[in-house]
Amino acid sequence: MTALIEVTLSWLFKNAKGHDAKSFYTHSAFADFQDEQEITVTAPEVGPTNSKLGVEYTHDGVGKFPSLHWEAPPHMAGQVKQWLLVSEDPDAPLPTPICHGIYTGIPPTKTSVEAKDFEVEDSSKALLKGGFHYGRSRDGRIYIAPRPLMNHGPHRYFFEVIALKEPLDSSLLSATTTREQIAEAIVGKILGWGMWVGVAERSW
Protein backbone atom coordinates (compact mmCIF):
# COMPACT_ATOMS: atom_id res chain seq x y z
CA MET A 1 0.00 0.00 0.00
CA THR A 2 1.47 3.36 -1.01
CA ALA A 3 1.78 6.21 1.47
CA LEU A 4 -0.74 8.31 -0.47
CA ILE A 5 -3.38 5.57 -0.31
CA GLU A 6 -2.73 5.08 3.40
CA VAL A 7 -3.08 8.76 4.17
CA THR A 8 -6.29 8.93 2.13
CA LEU A 9 -7.73 5.97 4.02
CA SER A 10 -6.71 7.55 7.32
CA TRP A 11 -8.61 10.70 6.41
CA LEU A 12 -11.69 8.71 5.36
CA PHE A 13 -11.64 6.67 8.57
CA LYS A 14 -10.29 9.34 10.92
CA ASN A 15 -13.15 8.79 13.37
CA ALA A 16 -13.08 4.99 13.17
CA LYS A 17 -11.08 4.39 16.34
CA GLY A 18 -11.63 3.40 19.93
CA HIS A 19 -13.47 0.09 19.62
CA ASP A 20 -12.68 -0.70 23.27
CA ALA A 21 -16.25 -1.86 23.83
CA LYS A 22 -15.56 -4.84 21.55
CA SER A 23 -12.19 -5.78 23.02
CA PHE A 24 -11.52 -9.32 24.25
CA TYR A 25 -11.94 -8.35 27.91
CA THR A 26 -15.50 -7.11 27.28
CA HIS A 27 -16.75 -10.61 26.43
CA SER A 28 -19.36 -12.07 28.76
CA ALA A 29 -16.70 -14.31 30.32
CA PHE A 30 -15.34 -11.16 31.99
CA ALA A 31 -18.70 -9.98 33.33
CA ASP A 32 -17.49 -10.06 36.96
CA PHE A 33 -14.05 -8.63 36.20
CA GLN A 34 -14.29 -5.83 33.62
CA ASP A 35 -13.92 -3.01 36.14
CA GLU A 36 -11.11 -4.58 38.12
CA GLN A 37 -7.66 -5.56 36.88
CA GLU A 38 -6.00 -7.67 39.57
CA ILE A 39 -3.11 -8.95 37.46
CA THR A 40 -0.25 -6.45 37.26
CA VAL A 41 1.30 -6.50 33.79
CA THR A 42 4.51 -4.61 33.01
CA ALA A 43 6.86 -4.22 30.03
CA PRO A 44 10.24 -3.41 31.62
CA GLU A 45 12.06 -2.73 28.32
CA VAL A 46 9.42 -0.32 27.03
CA GLY A 47 8.06 1.48 30.08
CA PRO A 48 4.80 1.97 31.94
CA THR A 49 1.46 1.33 30.31
CA ASN A 50 0.67 3.71 27.42
CA SER A 51 4.37 4.01 26.55
CA LYS A 52 5.40 4.47 22.94
CA LEU A 53 6.60 1.32 21.21
CA GLY A 54 10.01 1.85 19.63
CA VAL A 55 10.46 1.07 15.94
CA GLU A 56 11.99 -2.33 16.79
CA TYR A 57 8.59 -3.42 18.11
CA THR A 58 6.72 -2.42 14.95
CA HIS A 59 6.31 -3.64 11.38
CA ASP A 60 8.75 -0.93 10.24
CA GLY A 61 11.43 -2.57 12.38
CA VAL A 62 11.91 -6.25 13.27
CA GLY A 63 8.44 -6.58 14.80
CA LYS A 64 9.77 -7.72 18.17
CA PHE A 65 7.21 -8.87 20.74
CA PRO A 66 7.68 -6.72 23.86
CA SER A 67 8.94 -8.53 26.94
CA LEU A 68 6.13 -8.74 29.47
CA HIS A 69 6.03 -9.66 33.15
CA TRP A 70 2.91 -10.24 35.20
CA GLU A 71 2.03 -10.93 38.79
CA ALA A 72 -1.14 -12.16 40.45
CA PRO A 73 -2.12 -11.10 43.98
CA PRO A 74 -1.28 -13.66 46.72
CA HIS A 75 -4.88 -14.81 47.16
CA MET A 76 -5.01 -15.78 43.47
CA ALA A 77 -1.52 -16.96 42.60
CA GLY A 78 -1.87 -20.49 43.98
CA GLN A 79 -5.12 -21.10 42.13
CA VAL A 80 -3.86 -20.36 38.61
CA LYS A 81 -3.87 -23.47 36.42
CA GLN A 82 -3.03 -21.73 33.16
CA TRP A 83 -2.41 -18.29 31.68
CA LEU A 84 -3.82 -16.81 28.50
CA LEU A 85 -2.34 -13.89 26.56
CA VAL A 86 -4.16 -11.83 23.93
CA SER A 87 -2.86 -8.89 21.89
CA GLU A 88 -5.21 -6.61 19.93
CA ASP A 89 -5.55 -3.15 18.39
CA PRO A 90 -8.85 -1.44 19.28
CA ASP A 91 -8.01 1.62 17.16
CA ALA A 92 -7.91 -0.09 13.78
CA PRO A 93 -10.55 1.36 11.39
CA LEU A 94 -12.60 -1.84 11.45
CA PRO A 95 -15.81 -2.83 13.27
CA THR A 96 -13.88 -4.89 15.84
CA PRO A 97 -10.31 -4.79 17.18
CA ILE A 98 -7.64 -6.57 15.16
CA CYS A 99 -6.36 -9.67 16.94
CA HIS A 100 -2.56 -9.41 16.72
CA GLY A 101 -1.96 -12.66 18.57
CA ILE A 102 -3.51 -15.14 20.97
CA TYR A 103 -1.43 -17.49 23.12
CA THR A 104 -2.82 -20.45 25.02
CA GLY A 105 -1.64 -23.12 27.41
CA ILE A 106 0.85 -20.89 29.22
CA PRO A 107 1.99 -22.86 32.31
CA PRO A 108 1.00 -21.44 35.71
CA THR A 109 4.66 -21.12 36.73
CA LYS A 110 5.49 -18.93 33.72
CA THR A 111 4.87 -15.26 34.54
CA SER A 112 6.87 -13.54 31.83
CA VAL A 113 7.51 -13.72 28.09
CA GLU A 114 10.21 -12.39 25.81
CA ALA A 115 10.66 -12.22 22.06
CA LYS A 116 12.44 -15.58 21.72
CA ASP A 117 9.48 -17.34 23.38
CA PHE A 118 7.47 -16.68 20.21
CA GLU A 119 9.77 -18.64 17.92
CA VAL A 120 8.22 -21.87 16.61
CA GLU A 121 9.19 -25.12 18.32
CA ASP A 122 6.73 -27.45 16.55
CA SER A 123 4.32 -26.03 13.97
CA SER A 124 2.31 -29.27 13.83
CA LYS A 125 1.32 -28.64 17.44
CA ALA A 126 1.25 -24.82 17.22
CA LEU A 127 3.91 -24.98 19.93
CA LEU A 128 6.29 -22.11 20.61
CA LYS A 129 9.72 -22.18 22.25
CA GLY A 130 8.26 -20.48 25.32
CA GLY A 131 6.37 -23.68 26.08
CA PHE A 132 2.92 -22.49 25.08
CA HIS A 133 0.74 -22.48 21.96
CA TYR A 134 -0.46 -19.91 19.43
CA GLY A 135 -3.96 -19.46 18.05
CA ARG A 136 -5.20 -17.62 14.98
CA SER A 137 -4.41 -13.93 14.63
CA ARG A 138 -6.33 -11.85 12.09
CA ASP A 139 -4.12 -12.95 9.19
CA GLY A 140 -2.84 -16.25 10.59
CA ARG A 141 0.63 -15.08 11.58
CA ILE A 142 1.92 -16.01 15.02
CA TYR A 143 2.19 -12.32 15.87
CA ILE A 144 1.23 -9.29 13.80
CA ALA A 145 3.60 -6.44 14.62
CA PRO A 146 1.94 -3.00 14.99
CA ARG A 147 1.48 -1.14 11.71
CA PRO A 148 -1.13 1.60 12.11
CA LEU A 149 -2.23 3.50 9.01
CA MET A 150 -0.08 6.55 8.28
CA ASN A 151 -1.55 9.74 9.73
CA HIS A 152 -4.31 7.83 11.52
CA GLY A 153 -2.94 9.02 14.84
CA PRO A 154 -1.77 6.92 17.79
CA HIS A 155 -2.99 3.35 17.97
CA ARG A 156 -3.10 1.51 21.28
CA TYR A 157 -2.04 -2.13 21.44
CA PHE A 158 -3.57 -4.09 24.28
CA PHE A 159 -1.63 -6.99 25.82
CA GLU A 160 -4.14 -8.77 28.03
CA VAL A 161 -3.11 -11.49 30.51
CA ILE A 162 -5.85 -13.72 31.91
CA ALA A 163 -5.52 -16.13 34.83
CA LEU A 164 -7.54 -19.33 34.41
CA LYS A 165 -8.65 -21.63 37.21
CA GLU A 166 -9.01 -24.52 34.76
CA PRO A 167 -6.79 -25.42 31.79
CA LEU A 168 -8.23 -25.02 28.31
CA ASP A 169 -9.27 -28.19 26.53
CA SER A 170 -6.30 -29.52 24.58
CA SER A 171 -8.31 -29.32 21.35
CA LEU A 172 -8.12 -25.53 21.62
CA LEU A 173 -4.31 -25.49 21.66
CA SER A 174 -4.33 -25.14 17.90
CA ALA A 175 -3.15 -22.63 15.29
CA THR A 176 -6.71 -22.42 13.94
CA THR A 177 -8.38 -21.55 17.25
CA THR A 178 -9.89 -18.09 17.09
CA ARG A 179 -10.26 -15.26 19.59
CA GLU A 180 -14.01 -15.90 19.66
CA GLN A 181 -13.62 -19.62 20.37
CA ILE A 182 -11.30 -18.89 23.27
CA ALA A 183 -13.68 -16.25 24.64
CA GLU A 184 -16.46 -18.83 24.74
CA ALA A 185 -14.21 -21.51 26.24
CA ILE A 186 -13.12 -19.42 29.24
CA VAL A 187 -16.62 -18.63 30.52
CA GLY A 188 -16.59 -19.55 34.22
CA LYS A 189 -12.83 -20.18 34.23
CA ILE A 190 -11.42 -16.70 34.86
CA LEU A 191 -9.72 -15.84 38.15
CA GLY A 192 -8.64 -12.35 37.12
CA TRP A 193 -6.93 -10.36 34.40
CA GLY A 194 -4.71 -7.38 33.69
CA MET A 195 -3.41 -5.40 30.74
CA TRP A 196 -0.41 -3.44 29.52
CA VAL A 197 -0.84 -0.96 26.67
CA GLY A 198 1.76 0.03 24.09
CA VAL A 199 1.26 2.90 21.64
CA ALA A 200 2.44 3.23 18.03
CA GLU A 201 1.96 5.89 15.39
CA ARG A 202 3.14 6.29 11.80
CA SER A 203 3.30 9.67 10.04
CA TRP A 204 4.00 10.62 6.45
PDB file of C-alpha atoms in Angstrom:
ATOM      1  CA  MET A   1       0.000   0.000   0.000  1.00  0.00           C
ATOM      2  CA  THR A   2       1.470   3.359  -1.012  1.00  0.00           C
ATOM      3  CA  ALA A   3       1.782   6.208   1.469  1.00  0.00           C
ATOM      4  CA  LEU A   4      -0.744   8.308  -0.467  1.00  0.00           C
ATOM      5  CA  ILE A   5      -3.377   5.570  -0.314  1.00  0.00           C
ATOM      6  CA  GLU A   6      -2.727   5.078   3.402  1.00  0.00           C
ATOM      7  CA  VAL A   7      -3.080   8.764   4.166  1.00  0.00           C
ATOM      8  CA  THR A   8      -6.291   8.926   2.133  1.00  0.00           C
ATOM      9  CA  LEU A   9      -7.732   5.968   4.019  1.00  0.00           C
ATOM     10  CA  SER A  10      -6.706   7.548   7.315  1.00  0.00           C
ATOM     11  CA  TRP A  11      -8.610  10.700   6.407  1.00  0.00           C
ATOM     12  CA  LEU A  12     -11.685   8.712   5.359  1.00  0.00           C
ATOM     13  CA  PHE A  13     -11.642   6.674   8.571  1.00  0.00           C
ATOM     14  CA  LYS A  14     -10.291   9.339  10.919  1.00  0.00           C
ATOM     15  CA  ASN A  15     -13.149   8.792  13.372  1.00  0.00           C
ATOM     16  CA  ALA A  16     -13.085   4.994  13.174  1.00  0.00           C
ATOM     17  CA  LYS A  17     -11.083   4.391  16.339  1.00  0.00           C
ATOM     18  CA  GLY A  18     -11.630   3.397  19.929  1.00  0.00           C
ATOM     19  CA  HIS A  19     -13.467   0.088  19.619  1.00  0.00           C
ATOM     20  CA  ASP A  20     -12.677  -0.700  23.267  1.00  0.00           C
ATOM     21  CA  ALA A  21     -16.245  -1.864  23.828  1.00  0.00           C
ATOM     22  CA  LYS A  22     -15.556  -4.839  21.550  1.00  0.00           C
ATOM     23  CA  SER A  23     -12.188  -5.779  23.020  1.00  0.00           C
ATOM     24  CA  PHE A  24     -11.518  -9.316  24.254  1.00  0.00           C
ATOM     25  CA  TYR A  25     -11.941  -8.350  27.907  1.00  0.00           C
ATOM     26  CA  THR A  26     -15.502  -7.112  27.276  1.00  0.00           C
ATOM     27  CA  HIS A  27     -16.745 -10.613  26.433  1.00  0.00           C
ATOM     28  CA  SER A  28     -19.364 -12.066  28.762  1.00  0.00           C
ATOM     29  CA  ALA A  29     -16.702 -14.308  30.322  1.00  0.00           C
ATOM     30  CA  PHE A  30     -15.344 -11.157  31.989  1.00  0.00           C
ATOM     31  CA  ALA A  31     -18.703  -9.982  33.330  1.00  0.00           C
ATOM     32  CA  ASP A  32     -17.490 -10.059  36.956  1.00  0.00           C
ATOM     33  CA  PHE A  33     -14.051  -8.632  36.198  1.00  0.00           C
ATOM     34  CA  GLN A  34     -14.286  -5.827  33.620  1.00  0.00           C
ATOM     35  CA  ASP A  35     -13.920  -3.007  36.135  1.00  0.00           C
ATOM     36  CA  GLU A  36     -11.106  -4.575  38.119  1.00  0.00           C
ATOM     37  CA  GLN A  37      -7.655  -5.564  36.881  1.00  0.00           C
ATOM     38  CA  GLU A  38      -6.002  -7.670  39.570  1.00  0.00           C
ATOM     39  CA  ILE A  39      -3.113  -8.953  37.463  1.00  0.00           C
ATOM     40  CA  THR A  40      -0.253  -6.450  37.263  1.00  0.00           C
ATOM     41  CA  VAL A  41       1.305  -6.497  33.788  1.00  0.00           C
ATOM     42  CA  THR A  42       4.507  -4.607  33.007  1.00  0.00           C
ATOM     43  CA  ALA A  43       6.865  -4.219  30.031  1.00  0.00           C
ATOM     44  CA  PRO A  44      10.240  -3.410  31.616  1.00  0.00           C
ATOM     45  CA  GLU A  45      12.057  -2.732  28.322  1.00  0.00           C
ATOM     46  CA  VAL A  46       9.423  -0.316  27.028  1.00  0.00           C
ATOM     47  CA  GLY A  47       8.063   1.483  30.076  1.00  0.00           C
ATOM     48  CA  PRO A  48       4.799   1.972  31.943  1.00  0.00           C
ATOM     49  CA  THR A  49       1.463   1.328  30.305  1.00  0.00           C
ATOM     50  CA  ASN A  50       0.668   3.710  27.423  1.00  0.00           C
ATOM     51  CA  SER A  51       4.374   4.009  26.555  1.00  0.00           C
ATOM     52  CA  LYS A  52       5.403   4.473  22.936  1.00  0.00           C
ATOM     53  CA  LEU A  53       6.603   1.321  21.208  1.00  0.00           C
ATOM     54  CA  GLY A  54      10.015   1.846  19.635  1.00  0.00           C
ATOM     55  CA  VAL A  55      10.463   1.065  15.944  1.00  0.00           C
ATOM     56  CA  GLU A  56      11.990  -2.333  16.786  1.00  0.00           C
ATOM     57  CA  TYR A  57       8.588  -3.416  18.111  1.00  0.00           C
ATOM     58  CA  THR A  58       6.717  -2.421  14.946  1.00  0.00           C
ATOM     59  CA  HIS A  59       6.308  -3.639  11.378  1.00  0.00           C
ATOM     60  CA  ASP A  60       8.753  -0.933  10.244  1.00  0.00           C
ATOM     61  CA  GLY A  61      11.430  -2.568  12.385  1.00  0.00           C
ATOM     62  CA  VAL A  62      11.910  -6.247  13.268  1.00  0.00           C
ATOM     63  CA  GLY A  63       8.445  -6.583  14.803  1.00  0.00           C
ATOM     64  CA  LYS A  64       9.771  -7.720  18.169  1.00  0.00           C
ATOM     65  CA  PHE A  65       7.207  -8.872  20.738  1.00  0.00           C
ATOM     66  CA  PRO A  66       7.681  -6.720  23.859  1.00  0.00           C
ATOM     67  CA  SER A  67       8.938  -8.525  26.942  1.00  0.00           C
ATOM     68  CA  LEU A  68       6.131  -8.742  29.473  1.00  0.00           C
ATOM     69  CA  HIS A  69       6.030  -9.656  33.147  1.00  0.00           C
ATOM     70  CA  TRP A  70       2.908 -10.240  35.198  1.00  0.00           C
ATOM     71  CA  GLU A  71       2.028 -10.931  38.793  1.00  0.00           C
ATOM     72  CA  ALA A  72      -1.139 -12.164  40.448  1.00  0.00           C
ATOM     73  CA  PRO A  73      -2.116 -11.101  43.979  1.00  0.00           C
ATOM     74  CA  PRO A  74      -1.283 -13.664  46.717  1.00  0.00           C
ATOM     75  CA  HIS A  75      -4.881 -14.808  47.157  1.00  0.00           C
ATOM     76  CA  MET A  76      -5.008 -15.780  43.475  1.00  0.00           C
ATOM     77  CA  ALA A  77      -1.517 -16.963  42.595  1.00  0.00           C
ATOM     78  CA  GLY A  78      -1.866 -20.487  43.976  1.00  0.00           C
ATOM     79  CA  GLN A  79      -5.122 -21.099  42.128  1.00  0.00           C
ATOM     80  CA  VAL A  80      -3.857 -20.363  38.606  1.00  0.00           C
ATOM     81  CA  LYS A  81      -3.875 -23.466  36.417  1.00  0.00           C
ATOM     82  CA  GLN A  82      -3.026 -21.732  33.161  1.00  0.00           C
ATOM     83  CA  TRP A  83      -2.411 -18.292  31.681  1.00  0.00           C
ATOM     84  CA  LEU A  84      -3.824 -16.811  28.499  1.00  0.00           C
ATOM     85  CA  LEU A  85      -2.338 -13.894  26.559  1.00  0.00           C
ATOM     86  CA  VAL A  86      -4.158 -11.830  23.926  1.00  0.00           C
ATOM     87  CA  SER A  87      -2.855  -8.894  21.889  1.00  0.00           C
ATOM     88  CA  GLU A  88      -5.209  -6.615  19.928  1.00  0.00           C
ATOM     89  CA  ASP A  89      -5.545  -3.155  18.388  1.00  0.00           C
ATOM     90  CA  PRO A  90      -8.850  -1.439  19.278  1.00  0.00           C
ATOM     91  CA  ASP A  91      -8.014   1.622  17.165  1.00  0.00           C
ATOM     92  CA  ALA A  92      -7.909  -0.085  13.777  1.00  0.00           C
ATOM     93  CA  PRO A  93     -10.546   1.357  11.388  1.00  0.00           C
ATOM     94  CA  LEU A  94     -12.600  -1.842  11.452  1.00  0.00           C
ATOM     95  CA  PRO A  95     -15.811  -2.832  13.266  1.00  0.00           C
ATOM     96  CA  THR A  96     -13.882  -4.888  15.837  1.00  0.00           C
ATOM     97  CA  PRO A  97     -10.314  -4.791  17.181  1.00  0.00           C
ATOM     98  CA  ILE A  98      -7.636  -6.570  15.158  1.00  0.00           C
ATOM     99  CA  CYS A  99      -6.360  -9.672  16.940  1.00  0.00           C
ATOM    100  CA  HIS A 100      -2.565  -9.406  16.724  1.00  0.00           C
ATOM    101  CA  GLY A 101      -1.957 -12.660  18.575  1.00  0.00           C
ATOM    102  CA  ILE A 102      -3.514 -15.141  20.972  1.00  0.00           C
ATOM    103  CA  TYR A 103      -1.430 -17.488  23.117  1.00  0.00           C
ATOM    104  CA  THR A 104      -2.818 -20.446  25.020  1.00  0.00           C
ATOM    105  CA  GLY A 105      -1.644 -23.124  27.410  1.00  0.00           C
ATOM    106  CA  ILE A 106       0.849 -20.887  29.223  1.00  0.00           C
ATOM    107  CA  PRO A 107       1.991 -22.860  32.313  1.00  0.00           C
ATOM    108  CA  PRO A 108       0.996 -21.437  35.714  1.00  0.00           C
ATOM    109  CA  THR A 109       4.661 -21.124  36.727  1.00  0.00           C
ATOM    110  CA  LYS A 110       5.493 -18.932  33.725  1.00  0.00           C
ATOM    111  CA  THR A 111       4.866 -15.262  34.538  1.00  0.00           C
ATOM    112  CA  SER A 112       6.869 -13.536  31.829  1.00  0.00           C
ATOM    113  CA  VAL A 113       7.507 -13.721  28.095  1.00  0.00           C
ATOM    114  CA  GLU A 114      10.213 -12.394  25.813  1.00  0.00           C
ATOM    115  CA  ALA A 115      10.657 -12.219  22.060  1.00  0.00           C
ATOM    116  CA  LYS A 116      12.435 -15.584  21.720  1.00  0.00           C
ATOM    117  CA  ASP A 117       9.484 -17.341  23.376  1.00  0.00           C
ATOM    118  CA  PHE A 118       7.474 -16.684  20.207  1.00  0.00           C
ATOM    119  CA  GLU A 119       9.772 -18.642  17.916  1.00  0.00           C
ATOM    120  CA  VAL A 120       8.222 -21.868  16.610  1.00  0.00           C
ATOM    121  CA  GLU A 121       9.185 -25.116  18.322  1.00  0.00           C
ATOM    122  CA  ASP A 122       6.731 -27.447  16.550  1.00  0.00           C
ATOM    123  CA  SER A 123       4.322 -26.028  13.967  1.00  0.00           C
ATOM    124  CA  SER A 124       2.313 -29.274  13.831  1.00  0.00           C
ATOM    125  CA  LYS A 125       1.317 -28.643  17.444  1.00  0.00           C
ATOM    126  CA  ALA A 126       1.247 -24.822  17.224  1.00  0.00           C
ATOM    127  CA  LEU A 127       3.911 -24.982  19.927  1.00  0.00           C
ATOM    128  CA  LEU A 128       6.292 -22.107  20.613  1.00  0.00           C
ATOM    129  CA  LYS A 129       9.716 -22.177  22.248  1.00  0.00           C
ATOM    130  CA  GLY A 130       8.255 -20.476  25.317  1.00  0.00           C
ATOM    131  CA  GLY A 131       6.373 -23.684  26.083  1.00  0.00           C
ATOM    132  CA  PHE A 132       2.921 -22.487  25.076  1.00  0.00           C
ATOM    133  CA  HIS A 133       0.738 -22.475  21.963  1.00  0.00           C
ATOM    134  CA  TYR A 134      -0.460 -19.914  19.433  1.00  0.00           C
ATOM    135  CA  GLY A 135      -3.960 -19.461  18.046  1.00  0.00           C
ATOM    136  CA  ARG A 136      -5.196 -17.619  14.979  1.00  0.00           C
ATOM    137  CA  SER A 137      -4.414 -13.929  14.631  1.00  0.00           C
ATOM    138  CA  ARG A 138      -6.329 -11.850  12.086  1.00  0.00           C
ATOM    139  CA  ASP A 139      -4.120 -12.950   9.189  1.00  0.00           C
ATOM    140  CA  GLY A 140      -2.840 -16.247  10.591  1.00  0.00           C
ATOM    141  CA  ARG A 141       0.626 -15.082  11.577  1.00  0.00           C
ATOM    142  CA  ILE A 142       1.921 -16.006  15.023  1.00  0.00           C
ATOM    143  CA  TYR A 143       2.191 -12.319  15.866  1.00  0.00           C
ATOM    144  CA  ILE A 144       1.232  -9.286  13.798  1.00  0.00           C
ATOM    145  CA  ALA A 145       3.597  -6.437  14.621  1.00  0.00           C
ATOM    146  CA  PRO A 146       1.944  -3.004  14.986  1.00  0.00           C
ATOM    147  CA  ARG A 147       1.479  -1.137  11.708  1.00  0.00           C
ATOM    148  CA  PRO A 148      -1.133   1.595  12.106  1.00  0.00           C
ATOM    149  CA  LEU A 149      -2.225   3.502   9.007  1.00  0.00           C
ATOM    150  CA  MET A 150      -0.083   6.549   8.276  1.00  0.00           C
ATOM    151  CA  ASN A 151      -1.546   9.741   9.735  1.00  0.00           C
ATOM    152  CA  HIS A 152      -4.312   7.827  11.517  1.00  0.00           C
ATOM    153  CA  GLY A 153      -2.940   9.023  14.838  1.00  0.00           C
ATOM    154  CA  PRO A 154      -1.765   6.917  17.792  1.00  0.00           C
ATOM    155  CA  HIS A 155      -2.992   3.346  17.974  1.00  0.00           C
ATOM    156  CA  ARG A 156      -3.096   1.514  21.277  1.00  0.00           C
ATOM    157  CA  TYR A 157      -2.035  -2.125  21.443  1.00  0.00           C
ATOM    158  CA  PHE A 158      -3.575  -4.094  24.278  1.00  0.00           C
ATOM    159  CA  PHE A 159      -1.628  -6.986  25.821  1.00  0.00           C
ATOM    160  CA  GLU A 160      -4.139  -8.767  28.032  1.00  0.00           C
ATOM    161  CA  VAL A 161      -3.115 -11.486  30.511  1.00  0.00           C
ATOM    162  CA  ILE A 162      -5.846 -13.717  31.909  1.00  0.00           C
ATOM    163  CA  ALA A 163      -5.524 -16.134  34.827  1.00  0.00           C
ATOM    164  CA  LEU A 164      -7.539 -19.333  34.412  1.00  0.00           C
ATOM    165  CA  LYS A 165      -8.650 -21.633  37.209  1.00  0.00           C
ATOM    166  CA  GLU A 166      -9.011 -24.521  34.757  1.00  0.00           C
ATOM    167  CA  PRO A 167      -6.788 -25.422  31.793  1.00  0.00           C
ATOM    168  CA  LEU A 168      -8.230 -25.022  28.315  1.00  0.00           C
ATOM    169  CA  ASP A 169      -9.274 -28.188  26.534  1.00  0.00           C
ATOM    170  CA  SER A 170      -6.295 -29.515  24.575  1.00  0.00           C
ATOM    171  CA  SER A 171      -8.315 -29.316  21.351  1.00  0.00           C
ATOM    172  CA  LEU A 172      -8.121 -25.529  21.617  1.00  0.00           C
ATOM    173  CA  LEU A 173      -4.314 -25.486  21.664  1.00  0.00           C
ATOM    174  CA  SER A 174      -4.327 -25.143  17.898  1.00  0.00           C
ATOM    175  CA  ALA A 175      -3.153 -22.627  15.290  1.00  0.00           C
ATOM    176  CA  THR A 176      -6.707 -22.416  13.941  1.00  0.00           C
ATOM    177  CA  THR A 177      -8.379 -21.552  17.253  1.00  0.00           C
ATOM    178  CA  THR A 178      -9.892 -18.086  17.093  1.00  0.00           C
ATOM    179  CA  ARG A 179     -10.263 -15.262  19.590  1.00  0.00           C
ATOM    180  CA  GLU A 180     -14.007 -15.903  19.657  1.00  0.00           C
ATOM    181  CA  GLN A 181     -13.622 -19.624  20.372  1.00  0.00           C
ATOM    182  CA  ILE A 182     -11.298 -18.895  23.271  1.00  0.00           C
ATOM    183  CA  ALA A 183     -13.676 -16.252  24.644  1.00  0.00           C
ATOM    184  CA  GLU A 184     -16.460 -18.825  24.736  1.00  0.00           C
ATOM    185  CA  ALA A 185     -14.214 -21.506  26.245  1.00  0.00           C
ATOM    186  CA  ILE A 186     -13.122 -19.417  29.237  1.00  0.00           C
ATOM    187  CA  VAL A 187     -16.617 -18.634  30.520  1.00  0.00           C
ATOM    188  CA  GLY A 188     -16.591 -19.546  34.216  1.00  0.00           C
ATOM    189  CA  LYS A 189     -12.835 -20.176  34.226  1.00  0.00           C
ATOM    190  CA  ILE A 190     -11.420 -16.700  34.860  1.00  0.00           C
ATOM    191  CA  LEU A 191      -9.715 -15.838  38.148  1.00  0.00           C
ATOM    192  CA  GLY A 192      -8.644 -12.354  37.117  1.00  0.00           C
ATOM    193  CA  TRP A 193      -6.927 -10.363  34.405  1.00  0.00           C
ATOM    194  CA  GLY A 194      -4.707  -7.380  33.686  1.00  0.00           C
ATOM    195  CA  MET A 195      -3.414  -5.400  30.742  1.00  0.00           C
ATOM    196  CA  TRP A 196      -0.415  -3.436  29.523  1.00  0.00           C
ATOM    197  CA  VAL A 197      -0.843  -0.957  26.671  1.00  0.00           C
ATOM    198  CA  GLY A 198       1.755   0.027  24.090  1.00  0.00           C
ATOM    199  CA  VAL A 199       1.262   2.898  21.637  1.00  0.00           C
ATOM    200  CA  ALA A 200       2.437   3.226  18.033  1.00  0.00           C
ATOM    201  CA  GLU A 201       1.958   5.894  15.385  1.00  0.00           C
ATOM    202  CA  ARG A 202       3.139   6.292  11.803  1.00  0.00           C
ATOM    203  CA  SER A 203       3.297   9.673  10.040  1.00  0.00           C
ATOM    204  CA  TRP A 204       4.001  10.620   6.451  1.00  0.00           C
TER     205      TRP A 204
END
